[in-house]
Tab-separated table of C-alpha atoms and ligand atoms in Angstrom:
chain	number	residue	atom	x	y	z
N	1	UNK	CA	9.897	15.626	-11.077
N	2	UNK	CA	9.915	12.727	-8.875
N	3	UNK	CA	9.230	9.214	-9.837
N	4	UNK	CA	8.863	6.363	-7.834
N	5	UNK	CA	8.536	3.080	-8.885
N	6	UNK	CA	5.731	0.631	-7.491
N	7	UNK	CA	6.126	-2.745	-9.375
N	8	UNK	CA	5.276	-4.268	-12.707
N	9	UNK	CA	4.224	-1.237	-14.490
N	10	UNK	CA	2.767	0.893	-12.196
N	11	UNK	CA	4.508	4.397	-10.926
N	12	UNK	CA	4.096	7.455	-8.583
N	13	UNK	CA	5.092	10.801	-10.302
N	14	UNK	CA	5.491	13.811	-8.566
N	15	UNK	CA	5.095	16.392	-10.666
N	16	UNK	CA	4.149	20.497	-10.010
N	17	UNK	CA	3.086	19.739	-6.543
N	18	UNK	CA	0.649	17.042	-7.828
N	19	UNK	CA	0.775	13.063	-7.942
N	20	UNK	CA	-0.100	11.343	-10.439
N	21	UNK	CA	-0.730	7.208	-10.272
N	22	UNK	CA	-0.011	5.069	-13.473
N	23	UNK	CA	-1.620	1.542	-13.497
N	24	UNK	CA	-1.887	0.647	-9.976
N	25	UNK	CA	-1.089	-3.315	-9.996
N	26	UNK	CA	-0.057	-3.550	-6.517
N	27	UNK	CA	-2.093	-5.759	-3.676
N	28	UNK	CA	-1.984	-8.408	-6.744
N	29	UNK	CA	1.818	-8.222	-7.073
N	30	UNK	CA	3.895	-10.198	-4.160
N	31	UNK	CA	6.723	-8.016	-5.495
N	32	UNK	CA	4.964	-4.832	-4.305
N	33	UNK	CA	3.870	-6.251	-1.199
N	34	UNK	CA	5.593	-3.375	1.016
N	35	UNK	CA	3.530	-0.576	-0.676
N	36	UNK	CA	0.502	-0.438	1.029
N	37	UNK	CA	-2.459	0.992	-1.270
N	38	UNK	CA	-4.465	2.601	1.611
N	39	UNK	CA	-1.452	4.884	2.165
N	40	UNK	CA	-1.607	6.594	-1.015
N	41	UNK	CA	-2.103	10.219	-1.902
N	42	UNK	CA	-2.852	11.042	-5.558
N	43	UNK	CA	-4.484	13.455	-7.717
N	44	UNK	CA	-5.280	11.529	-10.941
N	45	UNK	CA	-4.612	8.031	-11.675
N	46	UNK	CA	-3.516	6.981	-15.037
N	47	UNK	CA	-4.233	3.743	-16.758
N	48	UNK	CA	-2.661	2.822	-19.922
N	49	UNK	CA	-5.097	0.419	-21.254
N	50	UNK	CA	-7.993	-2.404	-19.533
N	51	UNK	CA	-5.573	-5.173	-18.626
N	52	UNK	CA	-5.916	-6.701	-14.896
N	53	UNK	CA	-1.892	-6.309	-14.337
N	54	UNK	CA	-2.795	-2.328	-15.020
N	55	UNK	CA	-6.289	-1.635	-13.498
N	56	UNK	CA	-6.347	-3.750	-10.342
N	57	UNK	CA	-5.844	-1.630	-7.580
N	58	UNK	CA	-8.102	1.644	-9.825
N	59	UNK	CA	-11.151	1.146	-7.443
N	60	UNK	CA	-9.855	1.347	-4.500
N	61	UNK	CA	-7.173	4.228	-4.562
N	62	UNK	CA	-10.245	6.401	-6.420
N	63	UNK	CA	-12.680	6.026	-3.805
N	64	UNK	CA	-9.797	6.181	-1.054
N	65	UNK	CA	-8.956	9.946	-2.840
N	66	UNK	CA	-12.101	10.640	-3.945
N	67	UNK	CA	-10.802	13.976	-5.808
N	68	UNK	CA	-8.682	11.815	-8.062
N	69	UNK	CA	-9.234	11.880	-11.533
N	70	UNK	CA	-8.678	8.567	-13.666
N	71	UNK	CA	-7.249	9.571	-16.906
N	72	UNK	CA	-7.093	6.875	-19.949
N	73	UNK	CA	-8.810	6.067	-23.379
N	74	UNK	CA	-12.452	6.765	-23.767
N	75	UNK	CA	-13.586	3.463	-23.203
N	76	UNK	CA	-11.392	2.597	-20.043
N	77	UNK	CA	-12.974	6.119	-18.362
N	78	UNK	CA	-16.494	5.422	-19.331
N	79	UNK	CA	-16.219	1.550	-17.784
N	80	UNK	CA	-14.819	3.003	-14.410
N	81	UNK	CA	-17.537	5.830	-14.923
N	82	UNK	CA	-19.980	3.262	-14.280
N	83	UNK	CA	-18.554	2.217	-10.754
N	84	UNK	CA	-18.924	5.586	-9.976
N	85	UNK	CA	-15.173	7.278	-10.831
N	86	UNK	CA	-15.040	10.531	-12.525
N	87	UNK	CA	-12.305	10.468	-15.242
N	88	UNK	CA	-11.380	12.509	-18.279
N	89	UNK	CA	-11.130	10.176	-21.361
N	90	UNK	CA	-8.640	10.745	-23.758
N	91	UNK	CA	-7.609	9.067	-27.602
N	92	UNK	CA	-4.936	8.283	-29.603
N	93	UNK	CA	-2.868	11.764	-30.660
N	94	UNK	CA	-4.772	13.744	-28.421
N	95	UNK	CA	-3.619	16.193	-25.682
N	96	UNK	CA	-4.462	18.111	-22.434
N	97	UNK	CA	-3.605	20.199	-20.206
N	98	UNK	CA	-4.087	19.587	-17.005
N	99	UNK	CA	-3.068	21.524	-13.858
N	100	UNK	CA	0.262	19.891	-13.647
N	101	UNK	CA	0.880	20.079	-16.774
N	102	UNK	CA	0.253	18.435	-20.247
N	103	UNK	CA	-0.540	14.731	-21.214
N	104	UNK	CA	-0.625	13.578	-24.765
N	105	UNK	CA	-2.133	9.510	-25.263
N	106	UNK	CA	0.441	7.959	-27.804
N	107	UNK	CA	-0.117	5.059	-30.175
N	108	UNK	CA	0.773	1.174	-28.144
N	109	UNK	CA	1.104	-1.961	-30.027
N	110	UNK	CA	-1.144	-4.291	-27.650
N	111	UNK	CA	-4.471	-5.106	-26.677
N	112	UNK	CA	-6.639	-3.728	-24.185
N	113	UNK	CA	-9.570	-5.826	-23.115
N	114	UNK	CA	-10.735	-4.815	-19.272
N	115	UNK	CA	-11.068	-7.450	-16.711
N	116	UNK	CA	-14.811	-8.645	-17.087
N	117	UNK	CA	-14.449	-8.999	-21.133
N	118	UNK	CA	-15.714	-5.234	-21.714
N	119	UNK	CA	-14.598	-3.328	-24.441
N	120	UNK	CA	-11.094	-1.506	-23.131
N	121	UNK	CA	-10.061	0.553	-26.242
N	122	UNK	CA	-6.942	0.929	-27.823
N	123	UNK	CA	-3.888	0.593	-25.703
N	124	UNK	CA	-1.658	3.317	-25.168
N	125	UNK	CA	1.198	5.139	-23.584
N	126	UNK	CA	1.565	8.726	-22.454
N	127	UNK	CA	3.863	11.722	-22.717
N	128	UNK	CA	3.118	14.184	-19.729
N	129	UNK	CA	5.230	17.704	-19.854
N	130	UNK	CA	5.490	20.638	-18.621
N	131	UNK	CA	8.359	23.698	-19.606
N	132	UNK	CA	10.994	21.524	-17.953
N	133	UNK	CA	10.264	18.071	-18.396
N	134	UNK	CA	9.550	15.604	-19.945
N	135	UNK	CA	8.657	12.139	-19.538
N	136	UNK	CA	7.187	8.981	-21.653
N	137	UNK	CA	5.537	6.087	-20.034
N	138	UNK	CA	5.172	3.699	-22.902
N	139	UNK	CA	2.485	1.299	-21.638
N	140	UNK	CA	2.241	-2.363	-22.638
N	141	UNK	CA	3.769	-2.278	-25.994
N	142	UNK	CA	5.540	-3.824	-28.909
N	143	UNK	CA	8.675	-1.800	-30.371
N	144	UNK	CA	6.463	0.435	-33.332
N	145	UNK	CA	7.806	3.277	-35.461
N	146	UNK	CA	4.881	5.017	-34.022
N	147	UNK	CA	7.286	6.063	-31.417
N	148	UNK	CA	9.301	7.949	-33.767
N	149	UNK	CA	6.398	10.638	-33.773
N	150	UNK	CA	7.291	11.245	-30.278
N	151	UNK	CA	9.830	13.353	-30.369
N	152	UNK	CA	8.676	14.882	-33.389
N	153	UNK	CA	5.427	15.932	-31.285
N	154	UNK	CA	6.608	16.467	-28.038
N	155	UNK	CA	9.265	18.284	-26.169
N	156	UNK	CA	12.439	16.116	-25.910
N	157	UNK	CA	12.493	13.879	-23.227
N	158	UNK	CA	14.248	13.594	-20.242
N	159	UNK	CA	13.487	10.112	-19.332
N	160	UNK	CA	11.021	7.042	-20.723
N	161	UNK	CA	9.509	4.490	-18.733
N	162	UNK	CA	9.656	1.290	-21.141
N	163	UNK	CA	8.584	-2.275	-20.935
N	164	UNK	CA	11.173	-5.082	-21.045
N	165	UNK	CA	9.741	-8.116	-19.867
N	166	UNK	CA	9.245	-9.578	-23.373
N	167	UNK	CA	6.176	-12.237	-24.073
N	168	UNK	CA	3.591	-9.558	-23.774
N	169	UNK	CA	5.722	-6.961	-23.978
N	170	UNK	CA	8.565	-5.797	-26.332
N	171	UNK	CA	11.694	-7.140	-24.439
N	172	UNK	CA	14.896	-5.386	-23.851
N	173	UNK	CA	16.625	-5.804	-26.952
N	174	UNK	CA	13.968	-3.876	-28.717
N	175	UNK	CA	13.246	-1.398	-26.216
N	176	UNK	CA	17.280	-0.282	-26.377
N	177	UNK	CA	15.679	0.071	-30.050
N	178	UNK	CA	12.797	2.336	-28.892
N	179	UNK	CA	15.214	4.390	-27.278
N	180	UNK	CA	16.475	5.511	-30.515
N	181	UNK	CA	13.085	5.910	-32.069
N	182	UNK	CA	12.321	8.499	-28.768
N	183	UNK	CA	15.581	10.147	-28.825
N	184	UNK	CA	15.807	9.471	-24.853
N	185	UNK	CA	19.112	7.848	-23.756
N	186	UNK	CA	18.044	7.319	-19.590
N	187	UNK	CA	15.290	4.441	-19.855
N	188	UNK	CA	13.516	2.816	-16.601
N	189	UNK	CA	12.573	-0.718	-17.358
N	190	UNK	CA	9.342	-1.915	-16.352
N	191	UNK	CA	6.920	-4.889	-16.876
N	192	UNK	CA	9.394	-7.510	-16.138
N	193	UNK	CA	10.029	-10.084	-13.267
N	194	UNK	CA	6.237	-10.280	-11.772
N	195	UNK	CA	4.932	-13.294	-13.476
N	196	UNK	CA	7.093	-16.897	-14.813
N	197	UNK	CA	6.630	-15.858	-18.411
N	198	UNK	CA	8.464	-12.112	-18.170
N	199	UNK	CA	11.160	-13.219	-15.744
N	200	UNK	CA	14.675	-11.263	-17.591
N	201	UNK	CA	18.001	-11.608	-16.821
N	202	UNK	CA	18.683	-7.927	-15.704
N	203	UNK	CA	22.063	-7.917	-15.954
N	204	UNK	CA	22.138	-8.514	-19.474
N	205	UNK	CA	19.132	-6.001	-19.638
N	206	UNK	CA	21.800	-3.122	-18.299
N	207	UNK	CA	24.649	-4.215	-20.327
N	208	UNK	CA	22.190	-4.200	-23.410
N	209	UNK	CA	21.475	-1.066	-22.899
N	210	UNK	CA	25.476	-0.310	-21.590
N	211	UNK	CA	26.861	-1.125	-25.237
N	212	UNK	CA	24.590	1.429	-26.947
N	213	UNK	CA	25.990	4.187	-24.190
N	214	UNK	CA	22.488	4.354	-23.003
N	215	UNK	CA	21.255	3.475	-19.267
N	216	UNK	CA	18.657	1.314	-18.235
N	217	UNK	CA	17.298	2.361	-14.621
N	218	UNK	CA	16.105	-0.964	-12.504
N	219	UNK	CA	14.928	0.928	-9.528
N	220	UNK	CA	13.432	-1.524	-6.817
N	221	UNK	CA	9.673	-0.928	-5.383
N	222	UNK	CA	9.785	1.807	-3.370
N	223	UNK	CA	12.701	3.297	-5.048
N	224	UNK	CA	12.328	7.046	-6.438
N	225	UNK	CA	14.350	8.932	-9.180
N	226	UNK	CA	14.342	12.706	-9.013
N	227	UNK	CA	15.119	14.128	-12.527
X	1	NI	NI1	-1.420	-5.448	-21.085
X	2	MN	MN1	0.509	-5.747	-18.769
């Protein structure tokens, strides 16, 4: 499993000889200016919840791969359905499997309103896995004992993409918290730096996460981990 990291929240995973897009934010973000949209290949794009900072770029990278599938809540899937994008619309506890392997839409603490004041669901995160890994990509979230359930529910994972940012977000302090709550001790922090009001200091973010013995992956855009 590779995953790259494209700014704010949104990722590239490469996973069973598929890629799959989570919340393309990207010709909005000045921090992702080197990723250019047009150049991606992906099989199903996965949005978290409505929010502009996680929906922007949907439009565009569906009808440039028109065999992508948008996966998300109900609501989400059914707005984009509208434009003309097939999805597969999920809920809260449910799984799938898909062809590279299972996704499971987890409880978020948030809100989810998409950008022209339609109805965007509930927020939430998801836990994709096959029968050798194992990831968690949190979402927009506050720290919620919800996540407990995860690894109660789900094979154990291997790595979890978490927001620090704080102000919209949980920050870092709680999600060193979260990552006792999911049992996962390699984090990669996301949803931090793009905007004034989420700016961290990530050095203290790392040495947060340091004290506990755990490690908290800043990758830059562009960067991939292979796990
Ligand atoms: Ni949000
Ligand atoms: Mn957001």
């Amino acid at each position: 499993m590779k995953i790259t990291y494209l700014g704010h929240a949104s990722f590239l995973i490469e996973m069973n000889g598929k890629s799959i897009l989570f919340d393309p934010f990207i010709s909005g973000n000045e921090m992702a200016k080197e990723i250019d949209i047009d150049n991606l290949k992906v099989d199903y794009i996965f949005v978290t919840h409505g929010h502009q900072d996680h929906v922007l770029d949907v439009e565009t990278i569906a009808k440039n791969n028109p065999k992508a599938k948008l996966v998300s809540n109900f609501e989400v899937v059914s707005w984009f359905a509208e434009k003309g994008i097939e999805g597969h619309g999920m809920n809260h506890g449910g799984k799938y499997m898909f062809d590279f392997g299972t996704a499971k839409y987890v409880n978020a603490v948030h809100s989810s309103m998409l950008p022209d004041g339609s109805n965007g669901g509930n927020p939430g995160g998801f836990v994709l896995f096959d029968d050798s890994h194992c990831l968690y990509h949190a979402g927009d979230t506050a720290l919620t004992k919800d996540m407990e359930l995860i690894p109660m529910t789900c094979p154990k994972l291997d790595i979890a993409i978490l927001p620090i940012g704080d102000n919209f977000t949980m920050g870092y302090e709680d999600a060193a918290i979260a990552s006792d709550f999911i049992l996962c001790d390699q984090i990669i922090g996301c949803h931090y730096d793009t905007f004034p009001p989420i700016k961290i200091d990530k050095t203290k973010a790392v040495e947060h996460f340091d004290k506990k013995g755990k490690k908290l992956m800043l990758p830059d855009v562009g960067e991939s981990i292979s796990i």
